[in-house]
């Protein structure tokens, strides 16, 4: 059991992801989630807040985007947010 107020990070493993089923959002920590749809499709989401508005930013589907790559993408997005860079606007410009 984790201490109160502590947020766990790197919760998911590749083996655990393979076994996940059912429509649900599974947290990995650091605002990174694996969304499993009704059909069993798995995709990575990053939950961010921009201008007081909560948004879900897609990072790609699993297994095309592996767990390690999803964590790297999420870390870059967190750094961008700290620097005041809007990742959604960057995506639209590109």
Coordinates of N, CA, C and O in Angstrom, one line a residue:
X1 N 0.8 -1.2 0.0 CA 0.0 0.0 0.0 C 0.9 1.2 0.0 O 1.9 1.3 0.7
X2 N 0.5 2.2 -0.8 CA 1.3 3.4 -0.9 C 0.8 4.4 0.2 O -0.3 4.4 0.7
X3 N 1.7 5.3 0.5 CA 1.4 6.3 1.5 C 0.4 7.3 1.0 O 0.3 7.5 -0.2
X4 N -0.4 7.8 1.9 CA -1.5 8.8 1.5 C -0.8 10.0 0.8 O 0.1 10.5 1.3
X5 N -1.4 10.4 -0.3 CA -0.9 11.6 -1.0 C 0.2 11.2 -2.0 O 0.6 12.1 -2.8
X6 N 0.7 10.0 -2.1 CA 1.7 9.6 -3.0 C 1.0 9.0 -4.3 O 0.0 8.3 -4.2
X7 N 1.5 9.4 -5.4 CA 1.0 8.9 -6.7 C 2.0 8.0 -7.2 O 3.1 8.3 -7.4
X8 N 1.5 6.8 -7.6 CA 2.4 5.8 -8.1 C 2.7 6.1 -9.6 O 1.8 6.6 -10.3
X9 N 3.9 5.8 -10.0 CA 4.3 5.9 -11.4 C 4.8 4.6 -11.9 O 5.2 3.7 -11.2
X10 N 4.7 4.5 -13.3 CA 5.2 3.2 -13.9 C 4.5 2.0 -13.4 O 5.1 1.0 -13.0
X11 N 3.1 2.1 -13.3 CA 2.3 1.0 -12.7 C 2.2 -0.1 -13.7 O 2.2 -1.3 -13.3
X12 N 2.0 0.1 -15.0 CA 1.7 -0.9 -15.9 C 3.0 -1.6 -16.4 O 4.1 -1.0 -16.4
X13 N 2.8 -2.9 -16.8 CA 3.9 -3.6 -17.4 C 3.4 -4.1 -18.8 O 2.2 -4.2 -19.0
X14 N 4.3 -4.5 -19.6 CA 3.9 -5.0 -20.9 C 3.1 -6.3 -20.8 O 2.1 -6.5 -21.5
X15 N 3.4 -7.2 -19.9 CA 2.7 -8.4 -19.6 C 1.3 -8.1 -19.1 O 0.3 -8.7 -19.5
X16 N 1.2 -7.1 -18.2 CA -0.1 -6.7 -17.7 C -1.0 -6.1 -18.8 O -2.2 -6.4 -18.8
X17 N -0.4 -5.3 -19.7 CA -1.2 -4.7 -20.7 C -1.8 -5.7 -21.7 O -2.9 -5.6 -22.1
X18 N -1.0 -6.8 -21.9 CA -1.5 -7.9 -22.8 C -2.8 -8.5 -22.2 O -3.7 -9.0 -23.0
X19 N -2.9 -8.6 -20.9 CA -4.0 -9.2 -20.2 C -5.2 -8.3 -20.0 O -6.3 -8.8 -19.7
X20 N -5.1 -7.0 -20.1 CA -6.1 -6.1 -19.8 C -7.3 -6.3 -20.8 O -7.1 -6.4 -22.0
X21 N -8.5 -6.3 -20.3 CA -9.7 -6.5 -21.1 C -10.8 -5.6 -20.6 O -10.8 -5.2 -19.4
X22 N -11.8 -5.4 -21.4 CA -13.0 -4.7 -20.9 C -12.8 -3.2 -21.1 O -11.7 -2.7 -20.9
X23 N -13.8 -2.5 -21.3 CA -13.7 -1.0 -21.5 C -13.4 -0.3 -20.2 O -14.2 -0.4 -19.2
X24 N -12.2 0.2 -20.1 CA -11.8 0.9 -18.9 C -10.5 1.7 -19.2 O -9.8 1.5 -20.2
X25 N -10.2 2.7 -18.4 CA -9.0 3.5 -18.5 C -8.1 3.1 -17.3 O -8.4 3.2 -16.2
X26 N -6.9 2.6 -17.7 CA -5.9 2.1 -16.7 C -4.8 3.1 -16.6 O -4.1 3.4 -17.5
X27 N -4.6 3.6 -15.3 CA -3.5 4.6 -15.1 C -2.1 4.0 -15.0 O -1.9 2.9 -14.5
X28 N -1.1 4.7 -15.6 CA 0.3 4.3 -15.5 C 1.0 5.2 -14.5 O 2.1 5.0 -14.1
X29 N 0.4 6.4 -14.3 CA 1.0 7.4 -13.4 C 1.5 8.6 -14.3 O 1.7 8.4 -15.5
X30 N 1.6 9.7 -13.6 CA 2.1 10.9 -14.4 C 1.1 11.3 -15.4 O 1.5 11.8 -16.5
X31 N -0.2 11.1 -15.2 CA -1.3 11.5 -16.1 C -1.3 10.7 -17.4 O -1.9 11.1 -18.4
X32 N -0.6 9.6 -17.4 CA -0.6 8.7 -18.6 C -1.6 7.6 -18.3 O -1.6 6.9 -17.3
X33 N -2.5 7.3 -19.3 CA -3.5 6.2 -19.2 C -3.5 5.3 -20.4 O -3.2 5.8 -21.6
X34 N -3.8 4.1 -20.2 CA -4.1 3.2 -21.3 C -5.6 3.0 -21.4 O -6.2 2.5 -20.4
X35 N -6.2 3.4 -22.5 CA -7.7 3.3 -22.7 C -8.0 2.0 -23.4 O -7.4 1.8 -24.5
X36 N -8.8 1.1 -22.9 CA -9.2 -0.1 -23.5 C -10.7 0.1 -23.9 O -11.5 0.4 -23.1
X37 N -11.0 0.0 -25.2 CA -12.3 0.2 -25.7 C -13.1 -1.1 -25.7 O -12.6 -2.2 -25.4
X38 N -14.4 -1.0 -26.0 CA -15.3 -2.1 -26.0 C -14.8 -3.2 -26.9 O -14.9 -4.4 -26.7
X39 N -14.2 -2.9 -28.1 CA -13.7 -3.8 -29.0 C -12.3 -4.5 -28.6 O -11.8 -5.4 -29.3
X40 N -11.7 -4.0 -27.5 CA -10.4 -4.5 -27.1 C -9.3 -3.6 -27.6 O -8.1 -3.9 -27.3
X41 N -9.6 -2.6 -28.4 CA -8.5 -1.7 -28.9 C -7.9 -1.0 -27.7 O -8.6 -0.5 -26.9
X42 N -6.6 -0.9 -27.7 CA -5.9 -0.2 -26.6 C -5.1 1.0 -27.2 O -4.4 0.9 -28.2
X43 N -5.3 2.1 -26.5 CA -4.6 3.4 -27.0 C -4.1 4.2 -25.8 O -4.7 4.1 -24.7
X44 N -3.1 4.9 -26.0 CA -2.5 5.7 -24.9 C -3.1 7.1 -24.9 O -3.3 7.7 -26.0
X45 N -3.4 7.6 -23.7 CA -3.9 9.0 -23.5 C -3.1 9.7 -22.4 O -2.7 9.1 -21.5
X46 N -3.0 11.0 -22.7 CA -2.3 11.8 -21.7 C -3.4 12.8 -21.2 O -3.9 13.6 -22.1
X47 N -3.7 12.9 -20.0 CA -4.7 13.9 -19.5 C -3.9 15.1 -19.1 O -3.1 15.1 -18.2
X48 N -4.3 16.2 -19.7 CA -3.6 17.5 -19.5 C -4.6 18.6 -19.2 O -5.8 18.4 -19.5
X49 N -4.2 19.7 -18.6 CA -5.0 20.8 -18.3 C -4.4 22.1 -19.0 O -3.2 22.4 -18.7
X50 N -5.1 22.7 -19.8 CA -4.6 23.9 -20.5 C -5.7 25.0 -20.3 O -6.8 24.8 -20.7
X51 N -5.3 26.1 -19.7 CA -6.2 27.2 -19.5 C -7.4 26.8 -18.6 O -8.5 27.3 -18.8
X52 N -7.1 25.9 -17.7 CA -8.2 25.5 -16.8 C -9.1 24.5 -17.4 O -10.1 24.1 -16.7
X53 N -8.9 24.1 -18.6 CA -9.7 23.1 -19.3 C -9.0 21.8 -19.4 O -7.9 21.7 -19.9
X54 N -9.6 20.7 -18.9 CA -9.0 19.4 -19.0 C -9.2 18.8 -20.4 O -10.3 18.8 -21.0
X55 N -8.1 18.2 -20.9 CA -8.1 17.6 -22.3 C -7.4 16.3 -22.2 O -6.5 16.1 -21.4
X56 N -7.9 15.4 -23.1 CA -7.2 14.1 -23.3 C -6.4 14.2 -24.6 O -7.0 14.4 -25.7
X57 N -5.2 13.9 -24.6 CA -4.3 14.0 -25.7 C -3.9 12.6 -26.1 O -3.3 11.9 -25.3
X58 N -4.2 12.1 -27.3 CA -3.9 10.8 -27.8 C -2.4 10.7 -28.1 O -1.8 11.6 -28.7
X59 N -1.8 9.6 -27.7 CA -0.4 9.4 -28.0 C -0.1 8.2 -28.9 O 1.0 7.9 -29.3
X60 N -1.2 7.5 -29.3 CA -1.1 6.4 -30.3 C -1.6 5.1 -29.7 O -1.9 5.0 -28.5
X61 N -1.8 4.2 -30.5 CA -2.3 2.9 -30.1 C -1.2 1.9 -29.7 O -0.1 2.0 -30.1
X62 N -1.6 1.0 -28.8 CA -0.7 -0.1 -28.4 C -1.0 -1.3 -29.3 O -2.2 -1.5 -29.6
X63 N -0.1 -2.0 -29.8 CA 1.3 -2.1 -29.5 C 2.2 -1.2 -30.4 O 3.4 -1.3 -30.3
X64 N 1.5 -0.5 -31.3 CA 2.3 0.4 -32.2 C 3.2 1.3 -31.4 O 4.4 1.5 -31.7
X65 N 2.6 1.9 -30.4 CA 3.4 2.8 -29.4 C 3.6 1.9 -28.2 O 2.6 1.7 -27.4
X66 N 4.8 1.4 -28.0 CA 5.1 0.6 -26.8 C 5.0 1.4 -25.5 O 5.0 2.6 -25.5
X67 N 5.0 0.7 -24.4 CA 4.9 1.3 -23.1 C 6.0 2.3 -22.9 O 5.8 3.4 -22.5
X68 N 7.3 1.9 -23.2 CA 8.4 2.8 -23.0 C 8.3 4.0 -23.8 O 8.6 5.2 -23.3
X69 N 7.8 3.9 -25.1 CA 7.7 5.1 -25.9 C 6.5 6.0 -25.4 O 6.7 7.2 -25.5
X70 N 5.5 5.4 -24.9 CA 4.4 6.2 -24.4 C 4.9 7.0 -23.2 O 4.5 8.2 -23.0
X71 N 5.7 6.4 -22.4 CA 6.2 7.1 -21.2 C 7.1 8.2 -21.6 O 7.1 9.3 -21.0
X72 N 7.9 8.0 -22.7 CA 8.8 9.1 -23.2 C 8.0 10.2 -23.7 O 8.3 11.4 -23.5
X73 N 7.0 9.9 -24.5 CA 6.1 11.0 -25.1 C 5.4 11.8 -23.9 O 5.4 13.0 -24.0
X74 N 5.0 11.1 -22.9 CA 4.3 11.7 -21.8 C 5.3 12.6 -21.0 O 4.9 13.8 -20.6
X75 N 6.5 12.2 -20.9 CA 7.5 13.0 -20.2 C 7.8 14.3 -21.0 O 7.9 15.4 -20.4
X76 N 7.9 14.2 -22.3 CA 8.1 15.4 -23.1 C 7.0 16.3 -23.0 O 7.2 17.6 -22.9
X77 N 5.7 15.8 -23.0 CA 4.6 16.7 -22.9 C 4.5 17.4 -21.6 O 4.2 18.6 -21.5
X78 N 4.9 16.7 -20.5 CA 4.9 17.3 -19.2 C 6.0 18.4 -19.1 O 5.7 19.5 -18.6
X79 N 7.1 18.2 -19.8 CA 8.1 19.3 -19.8 C 7.6 20.5 -20.6 O 7.9 21.6 -20.3
X80 N 7.0 20.2 -21.8 CA 6.4 21.3 -22.6 C 5.4 22.1 -21.8 O 5.4 23.3 -21.8
X81 N 4.5 21.4 -21.0 CA 3.5 22.1 -20.2 C 4.2 23.0 -19.2 O 3.7 24.1 -18.9
X82 N 5.3 22.5 -18.5 CA 6.0 23.3 -17.5 C 6.5 24.6 -18.2 O 6.5 25.7 -17.6
X83 N 7.0 24.5 -19.4 CA 7.6 25.6 -20.1 C 6.5 26.5 -20.8 O 6.8 27.5 -21.4
X84 N 5.2 26.2 -20.6 CA 4.1 27.0 -21.1 C 3.8 26.7 -22.6 O 3.1 27.5 -23.2
X85 N 4.3 25.6 -23.1 CA 4.0 25.2 -24.5 C 2.8 24.4 -24.5 O 2.7 23.4 -23.8
X86 N 1.9 24.7 -25.4 CA 0.6 24.0 -25.6 C 0.9 22.8 -26.6 O 1.0 23.1 -27.8
X87 N 0.9 21.6 -26.2 CA 1.1 20.5 -27.1 C 0.0 20.3 -28.2 O 0.3 19.9 -29.3
X88 N -1.2 20.7 -27.9 CA -2.2 20.6 -28.9 C -2.0 21.6 -30.0 O -2.2 21.3 -31.2
X89 N -1.6 22.8 -29.6 CA -1.3 23.9 -30.7 C -0.1 23.4 -31.5 O -0.1 23.6 -32.7
X90 N 0.9 22.9 -30.9 CA 2.1 22.4 -31.6 C 1.7 21.3 -32.6 O 2.2 21.3 -33.7
X91 N 0.8 20.4 -32.2 CA 0.3 19.4 -33.1 C -0.4 20.0 -34.3 O -0.3 19.5 -35.4
X92 N -1.2 21.0 -34.1 CA -2.0 21.6 -35.1 C -1.1 22.3 -36.1 O -1.4 22.3 -37.3
X93 N 0.0 22.9 -35.6 CA 0.9 23.6 -36.5 C 1.7 22.7 -37.4 O 2.1 23.0 -38.5
X94 N 2.0 21.5 -36.8 CA 2.8 20.5 -37.6 C 2.0 19.8 -38.6 O 1.5 20.0 -39.5

